[in-house]
Amino acid sequence: WAWGGNTYGNLGDGTYVSRNTPVQVPNLININSVVVPTVQVRAFSLALDNDGIIWAWGENNSGVLGNGTTNNRITPGQVPGLFNVKKITAGGSGNVIALCEDGSVWTWGENNLGQLGDGTTTSSSTPVFVIGLTDAVQVPVGEGHTCALLGAGAVSDAGKVKCLG
């Protein structure tokens, strides 16, 4: 369910009409978490279903919806190529991070400060694998940077935090 401003279709109800009461986001079932950017630089929404699939809609500047385009979406669309995701987060500068069941980390969207961790400052409209991170257990994001907490499986880095951007 969603409500409020809907300038970019970020409520996901198939319209651009702002709502002052909740409306159901169509075609989403078995959702276990929903994420919106904590700093409203971008107007997009994400949902993670029980099968580890990410759904995205709203404003798509810098490809933050992860679907290979920069076109806005007014209804949820699947982020292709990612499966077995256990957690998603959205950065205030317009980037998204997915933590998979195997501890791998994938990022996409805005990258002007290197927050995607791929060694560039080029934004990506599709998920990119963050090289060098294995056994991540948390991936908090901030305004222009991303961090990862590594678990006990990463022997040389157990319990250490690595930051990108």
Short mmCIF file of C-alpha atoms in Angstrom, two decimals:
data_model
loop_
_atom_site.label_atom_id
_atom_site.label_comp_id
_atom_site.label_asym_id
_atom_site.label_seq_id
_atom_site.Cartn_x
_atom_site.Cartn_y
_atom_site.Cartn_z
CA TRP A 1 0.00 0.00 0.00
CA ALA A 2 1.23 3.54 -0.76
CA TRP A 3 0.11 7.16 -0.43
CA GLY A 4 1.40 10.72 -0.76
CA GLY A 5 3.10 12.47 -3.67
CA ASN A 6 3.10 10.62 -7.00
CA THR A 7 4.84 12.95 -9.46
CA TYR A 8 6.94 10.15 -10.98
CA GLY A 9 4.55 7.24 -10.49
CA ASN A 10 6.40 6.35 -7.31
CA LEU A 11 3.21 5.06 -5.64
CA GLY A 12 3.17 2.27 -8.22
CA ASP A 13 -0.60 2.35 -8.75
CA GLY A 14 -0.36 3.02 -12.50
CA THR A 15 -1.11 6.74 -12.23
CA TYR A 16 0.57 10.06 -11.47
CA VAL A 17 -2.22 11.05 -9.05
CA SER A 18 -1.12 11.92 -5.52
CA ARG A 19 -3.11 10.11 -2.84
CA ASN A 20 -4.07 11.22 0.68
CA THR A 21 -5.28 7.72 1.59
CA PRO A 22 -3.51 4.39 0.99
CA VAL A 23 -3.94 2.65 -2.38
CA GLN A 24 -2.87 -0.90 -3.07
CA VAL A 25 0.16 -1.36 -5.31
CA PRO A 26 -1.09 -3.85 -7.91
CA ASN A 27 0.50 -7.20 -8.80
CA LEU A 28 2.74 -7.42 -5.74
CA ILE A 29 2.26 -10.50 -3.58
CA ASN A 30 4.26 -12.11 -0.79
CA ILE A 31 6.31 -8.97 -0.17
CA ASN A 32 8.53 -9.08 2.90
CA SER A 33 10.06 -5.58 2.75
CA VAL A 34 9.62 -2.22 1.05
CA VAL A 35 12.33 0.43 0.69
CA VAL A 36 12.22 4.10 -0.30
CA PRO A 37 15.19 6.48 -0.21
CA THR A 38 15.61 8.04 3.23
CA VAL A 39 16.64 11.37 1.71
CA GLN A 40 14.08 12.35 -0.89
CA VAL A 41 16.54 13.17 -3.66
CA ARG A 42 14.85 10.54 -5.83
CA ALA A 43 11.20 9.44 -5.88
CA PHE A 44 11.27 5.68 -6.36
CA SER A 45 10.16 2.60 -4.45
CA LEU A 46 11.46 -0.95 -4.11
CA ALA A 47 9.88 -4.15 -2.85
CA LEU A 48 11.51 -7.49 -2.06
CA ASP A 49 9.32 -10.58 -2.31
CA ASN A 50 9.61 -13.86 -0.42
CA ASP A 51 11.31 -15.47 -3.44
CA GLY A 52 14.22 -13.00 -3.31
CA ILE A 53 13.04 -10.98 -6.33
CA ILE A 54 13.27 -7.16 -6.34
CA TRP A 55 10.50 -5.00 -7.82
CA ALA A 56 11.08 -1.30 -8.60
CA TRP A 57 9.01 1.68 -9.79
CA GLY A 58 8.97 5.48 -9.86
CA GLU A 59 11.62 7.97 -10.96
CA ASN A 60 14.50 6.33 -12.81
CA ASN A 61 17.26 8.94 -12.96
CA SER A 62 20.65 7.25 -13.28
CA GLY A 63 18.94 3.88 -13.82
CA VAL A 64 18.06 3.43 -10.15
CA LEU A 65 15.22 1.01 -11.07
CA GLY A 66 17.87 -1.46 -12.30
CA ASN A 67 16.01 -2.44 -15.47
CA GLY A 68 18.59 -1.28 -18.04
CA THR A 69 16.79 1.99 -18.85
CA THR A 70 16.34 5.47 -17.44
CA ASN A 71 12.60 5.48 -18.15
CA ASN A 72 10.27 6.12 -15.21
CA ARG A 73 7.81 3.31 -14.29
CA ILE A 74 4.33 3.85 -12.85
CA THR A 75 3.87 0.18 -11.92
CA PRO A 76 6.28 -2.30 -10.34
CA GLY A 77 8.75 -4.07 -12.64
CA GLN A 78 11.21 -6.80 -11.77
CA VAL A 79 14.92 -6.01 -11.53
CA PRO A 80 16.19 -8.60 -14.02
CA GLY A 81 19.07 -10.95 -13.32
CA LEU A 82 18.99 -10.87 -9.52
CA PHE A 83 17.68 -13.80 -7.51
CA ASN A 84 17.95 -14.98 -3.92
CA VAL A 85 18.19 -11.42 -2.58
CA LYS A 86 17.74 -11.22 1.17
CA LYS A 87 17.99 -7.47 1.79
CA ILE A 88 17.77 -4.24 -0.20
CA THR A 89 18.71 -0.70 0.74
CA ALA A 90 18.51 2.63 -1.06
CA GLY A 91 21.04 5.41 -0.75
CA GLY A 92 20.08 9.04 -0.40
CA SER A 93 22.03 9.93 -3.54
CA GLY A 94 20.04 7.54 -5.78
CA ASN A 95 21.78 4.18 -5.59
CA VAL A 96 20.47 0.75 -4.62
CA ILE A 97 22.26 -2.12 -2.92
CA ALA A 98 21.16 -5.77 -2.90
CA LEU A 99 22.58 -8.33 -0.49
CA CYS A 100 22.14 -11.89 -1.75
CA GLU A 101 21.82 -15.10 0.27
CA ASP A 102 25.37 -16.11 -0.73
CA GLY A 103 26.83 -12.90 0.78
CA SER A 104 27.43 -11.24 -2.60
CA VAL A 105 26.62 -7.55 -3.01
CA TRP A 106 25.15 -5.95 -6.14
CA THR A 107 24.65 -2.21 -6.73
CA TRP A 108 23.17 0.10 -9.37
CA GLY A 109 22.02 3.68 -9.93
CA GLU A 110 23.92 6.90 -9.27
CA ASN A 111 27.71 6.55 -8.97
CA ASN A 112 29.09 10.09 -9.06
CA LEU A 113 31.09 9.48 -5.87
CA GLY A 114 32.01 5.84 -6.48
CA GLN A 115 29.23 4.55 -4.23
CA LEU A 116 28.63 1.53 -6.49
CA GLY A 117 32.07 0.14 -5.64
CA ASP A 118 32.90 -0.95 -9.19
CA GLY A 119 36.05 1.19 -9.48
CA THR A 120 34.34 3.86 -11.60
CA THR A 121 32.19 6.95 -11.15
CA THR A 122 29.86 5.91 -13.99
CA SER A 123 26.22 5.31 -13.09
CA SER A 124 24.71 1.93 -13.98
CA SER A 125 21.13 1.11 -14.95
CA THR A 126 21.74 -2.60 -14.31
CA PRO A 127 23.10 -4.35 -11.21
CA VAL A 128 26.89 -4.60 -10.98
CA PHE A 129 28.74 -7.05 -8.74
CA VAL A 130 30.88 -5.47 -6.03
CA ILE A 131 34.24 -7.21 -6.44
CA GLY A 132 36.15 -8.08 -3.29
CA LEU A 133 33.16 -8.41 -0.98
CA THR A 134 32.33 -11.92 0.14
CA ASP A 135 30.24 -13.04 3.07
CA ALA A 136 28.60 -9.63 3.59
CA VAL A 137 25.96 -9.63 6.31
CA GLN A 138 24.85 -5.99 6.23
CA VAL A 139 25.01 -3.24 3.59
CA PRO A 140 24.05 0.12 5.09
CA VAL A 141 24.12 3.17 2.82
CA GLY A 142 24.44 6.86 3.39
CA GLU A 143 24.46 10.05 1.38
CA GLY A 144 27.00 9.22 -1.35
CA HIS A 145 28.61 6.18 0.25
CA THR A 146 27.96 2.51 0.96
CA CYS A 147 29.36 0.21 3.64
CA ALA A 148 29.40 -3.56 4.07
CA LEU A 149 29.86 -5.54 7.26
CA LEU A 150 31.59 -8.82 6.55
CA GLY A 151 30.78 -11.95 8.54
CA ALA A 152 32.89 -14.73 10.00
CA GLY A 153 33.21 -16.54 6.65
CA ALA A 154 35.54 -13.89 5.28
CA VAL A 155 38.50 -15.02 7.38
CA SER A 156 40.89 -12.13 6.78
CA ASP A 157 38.14 -9.50 7.10
CA ALA A 158 35.81 -11.05 9.71
CA GLY A 159 33.88 -8.37 11.53
CA LYS A 160 35.43 -5.58 9.48
CA VAL A 161 33.57 -2.81 7.72
CA LYS A 162 34.49 -1.80 4.17
CA CYS A 163 33.14 1.43 2.68
CA LEU A 164 32.66 2.49 -0.93
CA GLY A 165 32.42 6.02 -2.26
#
